[in-house]
PDB file of C-alpha atoms in Angstrom:
ATOM      1  CA  ILE A   3      -1.333  16.963  43.753  1.00  0.00           C
ATOM      2  CA  GLN A   4      -5.431  18.241  44.189  1.00  0.00           C
ATOM      3  CA  ASP A   5      -6.305  19.828  40.784  1.00  0.00           C
ATOM      4  CA  LEU A   6      -9.218  22.668  42.028  1.00  0.00           C
ATOM      5  CA  ASP A   7     -10.836  24.278  38.889  1.00  0.00           C
ATOM      6  CA  ALA A   8     -13.991  26.121  39.782  1.00  0.00           C
ATOM      7  CA  ILE A   9     -15.926  28.945  38.128  1.00  0.00           C
ATOM      8  CA  ASN A  10     -16.550  31.910  40.590  1.00  0.00           C
ATOM      9  CA  LEU A  11     -19.784  34.112  41.019  1.00  0.00           C
ATOM     10  CA  SER A  12     -18.246  36.523  38.309  1.00  0.00           C
ATOM     11  CA  GLY A  13     -18.015  33.937  35.906  1.00  0.00           C
ATOM     12  CA  THR A  14     -14.219  33.500  35.936  1.00  0.00           C
ATOM     13  CA  SER A  15     -11.958  30.766  36.209  1.00  0.00           C
ATOM     14  CA  ASP A  16     -10.537  30.133  40.029  1.00  0.00           C
ATOM     15  CA  LYS A  17      -7.676  27.320  39.294  1.00  0.00           C
ATOM     16  CA  THR A  18      -5.878  25.875  42.113  1.00  0.00           C
ATOM     17  CA  TRP A  19      -3.123  23.322  42.840  1.00  0.00           C
ATOM     18  CA  LEU A  20      -2.382  22.000  46.116  1.00  0.00           C
ATOM     19  CA  ASN A  21       0.971  20.083  46.301  1.00  0.00           C
ATOM     20  CA  SER A  22       2.104  17.973  49.262  1.00  0.00           C
ATOM     21  CA  ALA A  23       4.833  15.658  49.984  1.00  0.00           C
ATOM     22  CA  TYR A  24       5.686  13.847  53.365  1.00  0.00           C
ATOM     23  CA  GLY A  25       8.032  11.623  54.652  1.00  0.00           C
ATOM     24  CA  LYS A  26       8.574  10.028  58.005  1.00  0.00           C
ATOM     25  CA  LEU A  27      11.771   7.400  59.146  1.00  0.00           C
ATOM     26  CA  ASN A  28      11.630   5.561  62.474  1.00  0.00           C
ATOM     27  CA  PHE A  29      14.952   4.097  64.198  1.00  0.00           C
ATOM     28  CA  GLN A  30      15.062   2.008  67.147  1.00  0.00           C
ATOM     29  CA  LEU A  31      18.819   2.554  67.924  1.00  0.00           C
ATOM     30  CA  THR A  32      19.381   0.840  70.789  1.00  0.00           C
ATOM     31  CA  LYS A  33      16.769  -1.104  73.146  1.00  0.00           C
ATOM     32  CA  ASN A  34      16.463   2.322  74.961  1.00  0.00           C
ATOM     33  CA  THR A  35      17.122   4.654  72.126  1.00  0.00           C
ATOM     34  CA  ARG A  36      14.377   5.531  69.643  1.00  0.00           C
ATOM     35  CA  ALA A  37      15.219   8.300  66.734  1.00  0.00           C
ATOM     36  CA  GLU A  38      12.593   9.950  64.104  1.00  0.00           C
ATOM     37  CA  LEU A  39      12.947  11.919  61.010  1.00  0.00           C
ATOM     38  CA  LEU A  40      10.174  14.011  59.550  1.00  0.00           C
ATOM     39  CA  PHE A  41       9.678  16.040  56.161  1.00  0.00           C
ATOM     40  CA  ASN A  42       6.531  17.846  55.375  1.00  0.00           C
ATOM     41  CA  TYR A  43       5.840  19.851  52.167  1.00  0.00           C
ATOM     42  CA  ASP A  44       2.952  21.799  51.311  1.00  0.00           C
ATOM     43  CA  ASN A  45       2.543  24.340  48.653  1.00  0.00           C
ATOM     44  CA  LYS A  46      -0.619  26.259  47.441  1.00  0.00           C
ATOM     45  CA  ASN A  47      -0.371  27.565  43.632  1.00  0.00           C
ATOM     46  CA  LYS A  48      -3.180  29.877  42.413  1.00  0.00           C
ATOM     47  CA  TRP A  49      -3.524  31.423  38.769  1.00  0.00           C
ATOM     48  CA  GLY A  50      -5.489  34.403  38.765  1.00  0.00           C
ATOM     49  CA  ARG A  51      -6.152  35.290  42.181  1.00  0.00           C
ATOM     50  CA  GLN A  52      -7.927  38.730  42.555  1.00  0.00           C
ATOM     51  CA  ASP A  53      -8.078  40.804  45.396  1.00  0.00           C
ATOM     52  CA  SER A  54     -10.414  40.466  48.146  1.00  0.00           C
ATOM     53  CA  TYR A  55     -13.434  40.618  45.668  1.00  0.00           C
ATOM     54  CA  GLU A  56     -14.450  38.813  42.497  1.00  0.00           C
ATOM     55  CA  ILE A  57     -14.392  41.063  39.920  1.00  0.00           C
ATOM     56  CA  ALA A  58     -16.089  40.228  36.678  1.00  0.00           C
ATOM     57  CA  ASP A  59     -14.431  42.848  34.682  1.00  0.00           C
ATOM     58  CA  ALA A  60     -10.605  43.198  35.288  1.00  0.00           C
ATOM     59  CA  ASP A  61      -7.517  43.666  32.554  1.00  0.00           C
ATOM     60  CA  PRO A  62      -5.165  40.229  32.892  1.00  0.00           C
ATOM     61  CA  GLN A  63      -2.510  42.178  34.750  1.00  0.00           C
ATOM     62  CA  SER A  64      -4.767  42.852  37.474  1.00  0.00           C
ATOM     63  CA  VAL A  65      -4.683  39.492  38.962  1.00  0.00           C
ATOM     64  CA  TRP A  66      -1.795  37.712  40.712  1.00  0.00           C
ATOM     65  CA  ASP A  67      -0.470  34.296  40.428  1.00  0.00           C
ATOM     66  CA  GLN A  68       0.039  32.711  44.379  1.00  0.00           C
ATOM     67  CA  ASP A  69       2.793  30.547  45.453  1.00  0.00           C
ATOM     68  CA  GLY A  70       3.275  29.497  48.629  1.00  0.00           C
ATOM     69  CA  PRO A  71       5.708  26.607  49.671  1.00  0.00           C
ATOM     70  CA  GLY A  72       5.792  25.542  53.292  1.00  0.00           C
ATOM     71  CA  TYR A  73       8.614  23.078  54.494  1.00  0.00           C
ATOM     72  CA  THR A  74       9.024  21.358  57.838  1.00  0.00           C
ATOM     73  CA  TRP A  75      11.981  19.508  59.018  1.00  0.00           C
ATOM     74  CA  LYS A  76      11.900  17.543  62.433  1.00  0.00           C
ATOM     75  CA  ALA A  77      14.550  15.349  63.942  1.00  0.00           C
ATOM     76  CA  GLU A  78      13.715  13.771  67.758  1.00  0.00           C
ATOM     77  CA  VAL A  79      15.723  11.512  69.795  1.00  0.00           C
ATOM     78  CA  GLU A  80      14.209   9.574  72.982  1.00  0.00           C
ATOM     79  CA  GLN A  81      16.167   7.891  75.540  1.00  0.00           C
ATOM     80  CA  MET A  82      15.364   5.886  78.870  1.00  0.00           C
ATOM     81  CA  ALA A  83      17.869   5.281  81.389  1.00  0.00           C
ATOM     82  CA  GLY A  84      16.546   3.739  84.214  1.00  0.00           C
ATOM     83  CA  ASN A  85      13.632   5.861  85.869  1.00  0.00           C
ATOM     84  CA  LEU A  86      14.665   8.968  83.610  1.00  0.00           C
ATOM     85  CA  TYR A  87      13.122   9.544  80.154  1.00  0.00           C
ATOM     86  CA  LEU A  88      14.561  12.077  77.907  1.00  0.00           C
ATOM     87  CA  ASN A  89      13.367  13.667  74.693  1.00  0.00           C
ATOM     88  CA  GLY A  90      14.877  16.023  72.640  1.00  0.00           C
ATOM     89  CA  LYS A  91      13.500  17.533  69.181  1.00  0.00           C
ATOM     90  CA  PHE A  92      14.505  20.304  66.637  1.00  0.00           C
ATOM     91  CA  MET A  93      12.262  21.447  64.330  1.00  0.00           C
ATOM     92  CA  TYR A  94      12.849  23.809  61.246  1.00  0.00           C
ATOM     93  CA  ILE A  95       9.996  25.421  59.456  1.00  0.00           C
ATOM     94  CA  LEU A  96      10.073  27.482  56.497  1.00  0.00           C
ATOM     95  CA  ASN A  97       6.774  29.057  55.452  1.00  0.00           C
ATOM     96  CA  SER A  98       6.785  31.377  52.094  1.00  0.00           C
ATOM     97  CA  PHE A  99       3.806  32.778  50.616  1.00  0.00           C
ATOM     98  CA  TYR A 100       4.071  34.880  47.456  1.00  0.00           C
ATOM     99  CA  LEU A 101       1.607  37.274  45.346  1.00  0.00           C
ATOM    100  CA  ARG A 102       2.886  37.777  42.106  1.00  0.00           C
ATOM    101  CA  PRO A 103       1.266  40.002  39.164  1.00  0.00           C
ATOM    102  CA  ARG A 104       0.495  38.067  36.232  1.00  0.00           C
ATOM    103  CA  ASP A 105       1.829  40.841  34.170  1.00  0.00           C
ATOM    104  CA  MET A 106       4.039  43.514  35.118  1.00  0.00           C
ATOM    105  CA  VAL A 107       3.072  47.028  33.378  1.00  0.00           C
ATOM    106  CA  ALA A 108       5.612  49.125  33.832  1.00  0.00           C
ATOM    107  CA  GLY A 109       4.462  52.315  34.745  1.00  0.00           C
ATOM    108  CA  GLN A 110       0.664  51.643  35.484  1.00  0.00           C
ATOM    109  CA  PRO A 111      -0.792  52.074  38.625  1.00  0.00           C
ATOM    110  CA  TRP A 112      -3.405  49.716  40.037  1.00  0.00           C
ATOM    111  CA  THR A 113      -6.564  51.497  39.024  1.00  0.00           C
ATOM    112  CA  GLU A 114     -10.162  51.085  40.343  1.00  0.00           C
ATOM    113  CA  SER A 115     -13.079  52.858  38.165  1.00  0.00           C
ATOM    114  CA  TYR A 116     -16.656  52.979  39.633  1.00  0.00           C
ATOM    115  CA  TYR A 117     -18.067  54.857  36.797  1.00  0.00           C
ATOM    116  CA  PRO A 118     -19.921  54.074  34.924  1.00  0.00           C
ATOM    117  CA  THR A 119     -19.170  50.495  35.922  1.00  0.00           C
ATOM    118  CA  PHE A 120     -16.856  48.791  38.335  1.00  0.00           C
ATOM    119  CA  HIS A 121     -13.471  48.031  36.440  1.00  0.00           C
ATOM    120  CA  VAL A 122      -9.964  47.079  37.272  1.00  0.00           C
ATOM    121  CA  SER A 123      -6.747  47.864  35.409  1.00  0.00           C
ATOM    122  CA  GLY A 124      -2.950  48.405  35.956  1.00  0.00           C
ATOM    123  CA  ALA A 125      -0.734  45.919  37.930  1.00  0.00           C
ATOM    124  CA  MET A 126      -1.069  44.516  40.941  1.00  0.00           C
ATOM    125  CA  ASP A 127       1.564  44.976  43.846  1.00  0.00           C
ATOM    126  CA  ASP A 128       4.445  41.756  43.970  1.00  0.00           C
ATOM    127  CA  TYR A 129       4.210  40.773  47.736  1.00  0.00           C
ATOM    128  CA  GLY A 130       6.179  38.234  49.283  1.00  0.00           C
ATOM    129  CA  THR A 131       6.814  36.822  52.825  1.00  0.00           C
ATOM    130  CA  GLU A 132       9.296  34.572  54.489  1.00  0.00           C
ATOM    131  CA  ARG A 133       8.853  33.254  57.689  1.00  0.00           C
ATOM    132  CA  THR A 134      11.298  30.819  59.511  1.00  0.00           C
ATOM    133  CA  ASN A 135      11.248  29.102  62.416  1.00  0.00           C
ATOM    134  CA  TYR A 136      13.722  27.328  64.499  1.00  0.00           C
ATOM    135  CA  ASN A 137      12.765  25.201  67.676  1.00  0.00           C
ATOM    136  CA  PHE A 138      14.734  23.437  70.266  1.00  0.00           C
ATOM    137  CA  VAL A 139      12.896  21.414  72.797  1.00  0.00           C
ATOM    138  CA  LEU A 140      14.304  19.139  75.601  1.00  0.00           C
ATOM    139  CA  ASN A 141      11.696  17.723  78.008  1.00  0.00           C
ATOM    140  CA  GLY A 142      12.461  14.974  81.071  1.00  0.00           C
ATOM    141  CA  ASN A 143      10.406  12.798  82.908  1.00  0.00           C
ATOM    142  CA  TYR A 144      11.849  11.316  86.187  1.00  0.00           C
ATOM    143  CA  PHE A 145       9.671   8.563  87.779  1.00  0.00           C
ATOM    144  CA  ALA A 146      10.456   8.050  91.560  1.00  0.00           C
ATOM    145  CA  GLU A 147       9.236   5.370  93.358  1.00  0.00           C
ATOM    146  CA  GLY A 148       8.654   4.732  96.888  1.00  0.00           C
ATOM    147  CA  ILE A 149       9.355   8.397  98.198  1.00  0.00           C
ATOM    148  CA  LEU A 150       7.375   9.962 100.894  1.00  0.00           C
ATOM    149  CA  GLY A 151       4.845   6.646 100.663  1.00  0.00           C
ATOM    150  CA  ALA A 152       4.001   7.367  97.205  1.00  0.00           C
ATOM    151  CA  ASP A 153       5.569   6.989  93.651  1.00  0.00           C
ATOM    152  CA  HIS A 154       5.909  10.391  91.583  1.00  0.00           C
ATOM    153  CA  GLU A 155       6.609  11.608  88.362  1.00  0.00           C
ATOM    154  CA  ILE A 156       8.952  15.058  88.159  1.00  0.00           C
ATOM    155  CA  LYS A 157       8.758  16.669  84.791  1.00  0.00           C
ATOM    156  CA  PHE A 158      11.273  19.057  83.654  1.00  0.00           C
ATOM    157  CA  GLY A 159      12.138  20.767  80.211  1.00  0.00           C
ATOM    158  CA  VAL A 160      13.267  23.515  78.549  1.00  0.00           C
ATOM    159  CA  ASP A 161      11.769  25.016  74.913  1.00  0.00           C
ATOM    160  CA  TYR A 162      13.673  27.786  72.890  1.00  0.00           C
ATOM    161  CA  VAL A 163      12.165  29.111  69.586  1.00  0.00           C
ATOM    162  CA  GLN A 164      13.942  31.719  67.302  1.00  0.00           C
ATOM    163  CA  SER A 165      11.623  33.133  64.591  1.00  0.00           C
ATOM    164  CA  THR A 166      11.851  35.773  61.690  1.00  0.00           C
ATOM    165  CA  VAL A 167       9.898  37.444  59.265  1.00  0.00           C
ATOM    166  CA  SER A 168      11.109  38.902  56.090  1.00  0.00           C
ATOM    167  CA  THR A 169       8.466  40.410  54.053  1.00  0.00           C
ATOM    168  CA  TYR A 170       8.316  42.824  51.014  1.00  0.00           C
ATOM    169  CA  SER A 171       5.628  44.765  48.851  1.00  0.00           C
ATOM    170  CA  LEU A 172       6.214  46.479  45.687  1.00  0.00           C
ATOM    171  CA  ALA A 173       3.639  48.716  43.860  1.00  0.00           C
ATOM    172  CA  GLU A 174       3.950  49.810  40.839  1.00  0.00           C
ATOM    173  CA  ALA A 175       4.191  53.529  40.094  1.00  0.00           C
ATOM    174  CA  ASN A 176       4.120  53.592  44.087  1.00  0.00           C
ATOM    175  CA  LEU A 177       0.382  54.530  43.979  1.00  0.00           C
ATOM    176  CA  GLU A 178      -3.131  53.662  43.217  1.00  0.00           C
ATOM    177  CA  LEU A 179      -5.621  55.583  42.006  1.00  0.00           C
ATOM    178  CA  VAL A 180      -9.616  55.231  42.247  1.00  0.00           C
ATOM    179  CA  TYR A 181     -12.108  56.940  40.200  1.00  0.00           C
ATOM    180  CA  VAL A 182     -15.341  56.916  41.930  1.00  0.00           C
ATOM    181  CA  GLU A 183     -17.735  59.205  39.388  1.00  0.00           C
ATOM    182  CA  PRO A 184     -16.663  62.304  37.491  1.00  0.00           C
ATOM    183  CA  GLY A 185     -14.786  64.855  39.361  1.00  0.00           C
ATOM    184  CA  TRP A 186     -14.057  62.842  42.359  1.00  0.00           C
ATOM    185  CA  THR A 187     -10.767  60.673  41.990  1.00  0.00           C
ATOM    186  CA  GLU A 188      -8.632  59.426  44.821  1.00  0.00           C
ATOM    187  CA  VAL A 189      -4.782  58.879  44.791  1.00  0.00           C
ATOM    188  CA  TRP A 190      -3.620  56.642  47.458  1.00  0.00           C
TER     189      TRP A 190
END
């Protein structure tokens, strides 16, 4: 775990943890067959993430807590049979990313006030996405010797990828209020 705690330009704490775990196993199954298993985990936790700018004056519920675990699993087999080399891989990748409001404030929309000073209040939207990826790969090399007076390498392969993305975004009260100055209010 990497524990990062910095003070940003607005003077507020920027607390982040980076969590990681990795594992890899190699097997020599036979003289001509090798296998490999791989696991990878990465996660970023961030407490008090603000919208795209640093806000010096914001209510506690106007920030997100970020969570973004990502997993990768891979299985691979290599085979040599005479002059033929085959390699097969399967990968599964799950990348998730969540921005959760620190405190849900029922019925209070996100509000930006620019007058007389900049201030943010209300609930942030609840956002999340999951991106999954399945990948199958089969590659081969054939080493042909002495054909047409030379040695040749013939390569072939196939790659199949299936990806899906699921995303949600839930805004409290389904609107955003922006107070620019007295008499000028925008509703989104």
